Coordinates of C-alpha atoms in Angstrom, one line a residue:
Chain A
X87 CA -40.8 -9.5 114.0
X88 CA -38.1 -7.2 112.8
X89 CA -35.5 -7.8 115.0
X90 CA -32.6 -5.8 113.0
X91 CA -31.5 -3.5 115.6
X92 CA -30.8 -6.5 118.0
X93 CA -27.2 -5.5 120.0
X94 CA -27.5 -1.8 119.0
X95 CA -27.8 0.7 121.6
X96 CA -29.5 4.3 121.1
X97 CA -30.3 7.5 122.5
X98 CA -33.5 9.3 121.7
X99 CA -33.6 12.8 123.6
X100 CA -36.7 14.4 123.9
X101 CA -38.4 10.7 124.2
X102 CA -41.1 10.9 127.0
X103 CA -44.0 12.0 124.3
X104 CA -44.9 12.5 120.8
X105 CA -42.7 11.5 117.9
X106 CA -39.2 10.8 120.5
X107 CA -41.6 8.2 122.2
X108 CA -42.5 6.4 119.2
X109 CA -39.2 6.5 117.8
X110 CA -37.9 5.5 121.0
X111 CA -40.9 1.9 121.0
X112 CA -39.8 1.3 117.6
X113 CA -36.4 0.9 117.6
X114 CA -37.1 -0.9 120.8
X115 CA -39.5 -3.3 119.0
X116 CA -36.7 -3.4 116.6
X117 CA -34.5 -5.1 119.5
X118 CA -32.5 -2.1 120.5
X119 CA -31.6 -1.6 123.6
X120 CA -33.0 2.3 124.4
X121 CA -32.3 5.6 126.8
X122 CA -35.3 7.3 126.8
X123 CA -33.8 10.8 127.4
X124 CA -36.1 13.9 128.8
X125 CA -35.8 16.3 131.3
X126 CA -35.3 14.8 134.9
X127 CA -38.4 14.0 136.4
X128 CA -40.3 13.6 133.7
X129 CA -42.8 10.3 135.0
X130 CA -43.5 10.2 131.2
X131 CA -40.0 9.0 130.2
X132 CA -40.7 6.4 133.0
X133 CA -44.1 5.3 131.4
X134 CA -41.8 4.7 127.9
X135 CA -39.4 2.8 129.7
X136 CA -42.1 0.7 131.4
X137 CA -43.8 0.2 127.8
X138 CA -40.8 -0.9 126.2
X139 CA -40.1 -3.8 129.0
X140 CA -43.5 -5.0 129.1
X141 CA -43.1 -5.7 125.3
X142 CA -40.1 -7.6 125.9
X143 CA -37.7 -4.5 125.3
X144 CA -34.9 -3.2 127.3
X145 CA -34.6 0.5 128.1
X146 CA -33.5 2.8 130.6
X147 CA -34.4 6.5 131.3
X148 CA -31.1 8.8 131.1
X149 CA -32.5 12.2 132.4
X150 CA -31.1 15.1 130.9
X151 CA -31.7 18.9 130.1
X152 CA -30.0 18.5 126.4
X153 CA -28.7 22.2 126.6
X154 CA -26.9 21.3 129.7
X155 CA -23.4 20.2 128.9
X156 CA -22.8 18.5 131.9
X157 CA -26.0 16.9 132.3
X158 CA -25.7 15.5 128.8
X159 CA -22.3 14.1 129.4
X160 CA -23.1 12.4 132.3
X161 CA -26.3 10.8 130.4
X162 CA -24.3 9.9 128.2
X163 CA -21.6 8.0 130.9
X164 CA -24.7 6.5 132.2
X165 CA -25.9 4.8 128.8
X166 CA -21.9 3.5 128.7
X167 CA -21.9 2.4 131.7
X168 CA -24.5 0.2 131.0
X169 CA -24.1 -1.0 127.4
X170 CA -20.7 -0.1 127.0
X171 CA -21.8 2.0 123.7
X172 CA -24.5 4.0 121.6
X173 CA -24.3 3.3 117.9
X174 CA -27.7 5.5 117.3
X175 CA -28.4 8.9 118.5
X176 CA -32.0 10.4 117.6
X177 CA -31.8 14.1 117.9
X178 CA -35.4 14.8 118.6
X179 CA -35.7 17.1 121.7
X180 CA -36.8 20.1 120.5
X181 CA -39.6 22.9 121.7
X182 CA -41.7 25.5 119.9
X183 CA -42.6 28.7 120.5
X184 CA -45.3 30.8 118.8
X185 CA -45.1 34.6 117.8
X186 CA -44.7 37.1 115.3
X187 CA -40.9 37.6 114.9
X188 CA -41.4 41.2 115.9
X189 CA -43.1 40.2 119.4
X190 CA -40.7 37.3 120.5
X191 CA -38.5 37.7 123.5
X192 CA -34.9 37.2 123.5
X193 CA -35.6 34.5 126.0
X194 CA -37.9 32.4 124.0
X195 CA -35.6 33.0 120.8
X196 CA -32.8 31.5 123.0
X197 CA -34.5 28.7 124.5
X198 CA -35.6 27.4 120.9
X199 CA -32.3 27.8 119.7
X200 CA -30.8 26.3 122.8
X201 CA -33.0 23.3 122.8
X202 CA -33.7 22.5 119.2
X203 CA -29.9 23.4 118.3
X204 CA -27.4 23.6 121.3
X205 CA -28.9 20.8 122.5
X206 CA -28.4 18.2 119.5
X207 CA -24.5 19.7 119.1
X208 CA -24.1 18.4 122.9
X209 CA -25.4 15.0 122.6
X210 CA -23.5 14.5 119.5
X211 CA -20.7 15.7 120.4
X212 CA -20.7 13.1 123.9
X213 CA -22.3 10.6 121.8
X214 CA -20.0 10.6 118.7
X215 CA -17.2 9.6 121.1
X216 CA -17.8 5.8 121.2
X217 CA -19.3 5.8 117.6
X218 CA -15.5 7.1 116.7
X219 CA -13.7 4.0 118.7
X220 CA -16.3 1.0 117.5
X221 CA -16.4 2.5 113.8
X222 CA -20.1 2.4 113.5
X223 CA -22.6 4.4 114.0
X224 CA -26.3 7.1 112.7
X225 CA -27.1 10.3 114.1
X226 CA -30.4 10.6 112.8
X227 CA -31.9 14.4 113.6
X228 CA -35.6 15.7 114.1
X229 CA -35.9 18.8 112.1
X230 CA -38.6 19.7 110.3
X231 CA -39.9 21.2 107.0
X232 CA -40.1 24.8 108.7
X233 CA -36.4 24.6 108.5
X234 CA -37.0 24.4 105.1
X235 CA -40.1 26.5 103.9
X236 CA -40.0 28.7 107.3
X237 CA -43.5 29.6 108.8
X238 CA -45.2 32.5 109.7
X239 CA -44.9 32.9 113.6
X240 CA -42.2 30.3 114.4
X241 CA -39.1 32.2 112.5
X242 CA -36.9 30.8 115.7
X243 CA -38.4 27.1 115.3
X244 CA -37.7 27.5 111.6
X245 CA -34.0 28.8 112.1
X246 CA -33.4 26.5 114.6
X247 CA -34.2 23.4 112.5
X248 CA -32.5 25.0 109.4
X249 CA -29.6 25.4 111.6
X250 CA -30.1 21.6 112.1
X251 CA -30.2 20.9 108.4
X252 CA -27.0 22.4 107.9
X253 CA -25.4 20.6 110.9
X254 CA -26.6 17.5 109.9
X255 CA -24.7 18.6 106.4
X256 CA -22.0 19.5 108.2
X257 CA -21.1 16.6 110.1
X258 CA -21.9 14.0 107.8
X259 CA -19.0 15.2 105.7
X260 CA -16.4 15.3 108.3
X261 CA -17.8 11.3 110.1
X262 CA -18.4 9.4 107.1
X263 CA -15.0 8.1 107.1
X264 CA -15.6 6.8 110.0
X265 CA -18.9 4.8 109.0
X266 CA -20.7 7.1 110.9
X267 CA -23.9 8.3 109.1
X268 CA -25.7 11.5 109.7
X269 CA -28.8 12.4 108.3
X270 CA -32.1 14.9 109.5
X271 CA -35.5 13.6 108.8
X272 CA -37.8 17.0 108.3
X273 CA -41.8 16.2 109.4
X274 CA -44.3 17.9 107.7
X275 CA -47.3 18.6 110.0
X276 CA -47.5 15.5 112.2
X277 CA -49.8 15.7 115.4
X278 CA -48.5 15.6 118.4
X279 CA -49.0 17.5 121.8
X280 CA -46.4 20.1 120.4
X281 CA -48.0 20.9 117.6
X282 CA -51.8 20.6 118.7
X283 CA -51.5 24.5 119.5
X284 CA -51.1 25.7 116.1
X285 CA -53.7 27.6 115.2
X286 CA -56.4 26.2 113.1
X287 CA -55.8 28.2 110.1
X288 CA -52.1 27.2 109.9
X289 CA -53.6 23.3 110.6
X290 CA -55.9 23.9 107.2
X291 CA -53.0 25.9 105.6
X292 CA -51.1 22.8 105.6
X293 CA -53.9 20.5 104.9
X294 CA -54.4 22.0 102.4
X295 CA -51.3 21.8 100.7
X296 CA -51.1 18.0 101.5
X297 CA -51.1 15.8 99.0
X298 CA -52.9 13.1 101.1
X299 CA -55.3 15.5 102.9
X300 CA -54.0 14.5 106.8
X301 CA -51.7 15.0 109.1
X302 CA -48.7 12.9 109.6
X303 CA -48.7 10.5 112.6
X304 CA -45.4 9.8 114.8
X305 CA -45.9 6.1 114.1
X306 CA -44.9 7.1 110.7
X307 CA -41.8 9.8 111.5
X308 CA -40.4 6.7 113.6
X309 CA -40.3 4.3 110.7
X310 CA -38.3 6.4 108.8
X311 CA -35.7 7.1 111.6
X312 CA -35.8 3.8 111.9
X313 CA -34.9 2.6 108.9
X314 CA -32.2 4.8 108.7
X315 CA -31.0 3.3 111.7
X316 CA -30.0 0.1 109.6
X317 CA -27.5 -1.5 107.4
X318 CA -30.2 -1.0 104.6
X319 CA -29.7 2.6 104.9
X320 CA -25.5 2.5 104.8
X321 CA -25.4 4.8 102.2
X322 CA -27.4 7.6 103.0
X323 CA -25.7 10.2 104.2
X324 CA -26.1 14.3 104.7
X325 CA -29.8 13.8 103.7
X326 CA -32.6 15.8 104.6
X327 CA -35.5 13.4 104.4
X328 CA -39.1 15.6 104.0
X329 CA -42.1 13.0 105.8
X330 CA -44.6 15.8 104.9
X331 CA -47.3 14.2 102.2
X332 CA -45.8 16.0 99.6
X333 CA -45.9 19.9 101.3
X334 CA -42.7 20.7 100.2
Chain B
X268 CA 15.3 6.7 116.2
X269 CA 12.5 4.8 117.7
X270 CA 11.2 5.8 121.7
X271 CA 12.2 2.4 123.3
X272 CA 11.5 1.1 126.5
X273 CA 8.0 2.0 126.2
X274 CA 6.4 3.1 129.3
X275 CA 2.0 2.9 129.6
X276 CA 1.7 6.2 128.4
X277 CA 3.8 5.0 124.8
X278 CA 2.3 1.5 124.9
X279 CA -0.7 3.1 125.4
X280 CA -0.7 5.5 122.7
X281 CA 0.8 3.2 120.2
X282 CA -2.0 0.5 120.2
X283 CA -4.0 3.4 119.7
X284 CA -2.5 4.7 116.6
X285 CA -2.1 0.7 115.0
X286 CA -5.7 0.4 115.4
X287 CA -6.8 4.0 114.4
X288 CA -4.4 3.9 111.1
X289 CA -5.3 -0.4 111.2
X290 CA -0.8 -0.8 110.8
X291 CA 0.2 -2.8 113.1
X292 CA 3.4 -1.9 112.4
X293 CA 3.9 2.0 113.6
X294 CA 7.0 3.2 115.2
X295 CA 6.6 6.0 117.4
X296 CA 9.3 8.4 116.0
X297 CA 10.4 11.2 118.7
X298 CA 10.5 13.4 116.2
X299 CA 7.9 12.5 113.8
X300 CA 4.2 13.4 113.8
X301 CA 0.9 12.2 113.1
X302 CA 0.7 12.9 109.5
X303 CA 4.0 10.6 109.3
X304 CA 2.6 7.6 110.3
X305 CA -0.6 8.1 107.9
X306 CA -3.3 9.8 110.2
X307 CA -5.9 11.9 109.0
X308 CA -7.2 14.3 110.4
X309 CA -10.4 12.1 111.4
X310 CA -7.9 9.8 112.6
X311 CA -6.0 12.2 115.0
X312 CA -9.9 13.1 116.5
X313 CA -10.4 9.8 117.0
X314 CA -6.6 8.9 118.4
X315 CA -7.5 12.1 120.9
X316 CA -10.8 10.4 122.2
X317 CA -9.3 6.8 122.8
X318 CA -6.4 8.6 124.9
X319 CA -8.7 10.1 127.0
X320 CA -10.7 7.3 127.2
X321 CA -8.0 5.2 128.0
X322 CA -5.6 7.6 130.2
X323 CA -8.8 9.6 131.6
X324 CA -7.3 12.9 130.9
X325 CA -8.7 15.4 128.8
X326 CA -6.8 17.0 125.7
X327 CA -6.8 20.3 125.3
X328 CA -7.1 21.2 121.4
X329 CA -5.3 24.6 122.1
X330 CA -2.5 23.0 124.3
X331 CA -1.8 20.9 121.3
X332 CA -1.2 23.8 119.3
X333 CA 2.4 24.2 120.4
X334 CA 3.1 20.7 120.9
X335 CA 5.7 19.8 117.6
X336 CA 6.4 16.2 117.8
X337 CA 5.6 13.0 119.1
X338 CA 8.1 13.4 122.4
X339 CA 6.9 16.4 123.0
X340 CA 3.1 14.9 122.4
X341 CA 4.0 11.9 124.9
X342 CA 5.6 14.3 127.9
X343 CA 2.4 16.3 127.6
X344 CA 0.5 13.1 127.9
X345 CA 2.5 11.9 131.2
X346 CA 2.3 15.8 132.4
X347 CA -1.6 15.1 131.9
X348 CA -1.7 11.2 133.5
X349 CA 0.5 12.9 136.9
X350 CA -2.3 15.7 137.2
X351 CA -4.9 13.2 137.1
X352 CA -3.1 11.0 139.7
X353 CA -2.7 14.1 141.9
X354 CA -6.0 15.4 141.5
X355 CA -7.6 12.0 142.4
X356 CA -5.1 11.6 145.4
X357 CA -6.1 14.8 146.5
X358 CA -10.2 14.1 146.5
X359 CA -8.9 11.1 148.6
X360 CA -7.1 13.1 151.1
X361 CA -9.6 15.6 151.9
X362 CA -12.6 12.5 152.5

């Protein structure tokens, strides 16, 4: 067993379901101790939690609307308290929202934008804080390839990850002095309950433009994030790394 | 000259900048700055967050604006430590 991660701590947000939860089991298998971050009361989050420790994992659920400042911060204290530190912080909590730019509301335009960017400035910025004093650490962020390619009907999903491409940029210029690497891992088409509304013809737009003729699974999108999680991957930094069967 | 008869505040900040800059051998100079005793600007972020880590104040970026020196930087630290102190007494008085 891969046991690479042991004494690490990390923060997944968005972690009760789809790719967060794998990500979150994987580093865990990787012997990581985890905070399975959603929003409070999600039972979900618990279910990961309960996973984790009946593989012989440790984790914790540190509730937390990501766009909230305070609630993030206090997460974050919570995660400290326990472990005394994160050294990996998975930016993953993110939401969609389908429409023609033309027909979306100003409220769904913020709340993507608010989630998918606001919220992964927040946790870094609480989380960066003890990667700073121990001289260590990865901020790993979810985007995707829309950020890259856009999309018809998600132009707020799309701006919101390409927003998190060039943060990701960003601070992985100003941190890597401090051995703090920061990269965004960009999924192509990966199933998940997020993405099982997209329309059929957007499903076999993509397929059709993959090079292995399926859909990603998060099993997949965790290895990655994963891997960049460890020493192997100390030099990789400001990256944008497409998981997408060859879409882009 | 070198601040002597270092109080927690100085002590304080002082380990903080020999392990931020790794010298053990800094001097806090009254009228010196950061930039003196070979900080970066990385290092100043991080010499901000163990403070209020290890003080439990918070630091102000635009407070620090007009701060000029190191004296002036360590008075604005105490002035910080004594809110703190009377803000907590406070919460105690009024349970």
């Amino acid at each position: 067993m891969n046991r690479e991660l042991a004494g690490k701590v990390s923060l997944v947000t968005g972690a009760a379901r789809g790719i967060g939860r794998a990500i979150a089991i994987r580093l865990a298998d990787m012997g990581s101790s985890v905070a399975v971050n959603d929003l409070p009361d999600n039972d979900e989050a618990v279910k990961v939690v309960r996973e984790i420790g009946d593989s012989g994992g440790e984790a914790i659920v540190a509730p937390a609307d990501v766009t909230d400042s305070k609630a993030v911060k206090a997460a974050v204290k919570q995660i400290t308290d326990r472990w005394g530190k994160i050294d990996i912080l998975v930016n993953n909590a993110g939401i969609i929202r389908h429409n023609l730019f033309l027909r979306i509301s100003d409220a769904d335009w913020d709340d993507v934008i608010a989630t998918n960017l606001r919220g992964a400035y927040l946790c870094t910025r609480f989380a960066l804080r003890t990667m700073l004093t121990q001289g260590w650490g990865r901020v790993i962020n979810i985007a995707s390839i829309a950020g890259i390619t856009g999309g018809l009907g998600h132009t707020s999903y799309a701006a919101s990850k390409g927003g998190l491409i060039a943060f990701t940029r960003g601070l992985a210029s100003e941190v890597g002095v401090k051995n703090i690497t920061v990269n965004a891992v960009a999924p192509g088409l990966v199933i998940t309950a997020m993405t099982e509304n997209l329309s059929q013809e957007a499903r076999d737009a993509m397929l059709s433009r993959s090079a292995l003729k399926r859909f990603g699974t998060a099993a997949e999108v965790a290895e990655l994030v994963a891997f960049l999680a460890t020493d192997r991957a100390s030099y990789i930094t400001g990256q944008v790394i497409c998981i997408d069967s060859g879409v882009t | 000259m070198a601040i002597e008869g270092t109080l927690p505040v100085e002590e304080t900040l002082q380990k903080i900048i020999c392990k931020v800059t790794r010298n053990n051998n800094v001097v806090l100079n009254p009228a010196g700055t950061f930039k003196e005793l070979g900080a970066d600007s990385m290092d100043v972020v991080q010499i901000m967050v163990a403070l209020e880590e290890a003080l439990g104040i918070e630091i102000v970026d635009n407070e620090l604006k007009s701060i000029p020196d190191m004296a002036s930087f360590i008075e604005y630290l105490k002035g910080k430590v004594a809110e703190r102190k009377r803000q907590s007494h406070a919460f105690y008085r009024s349970k």
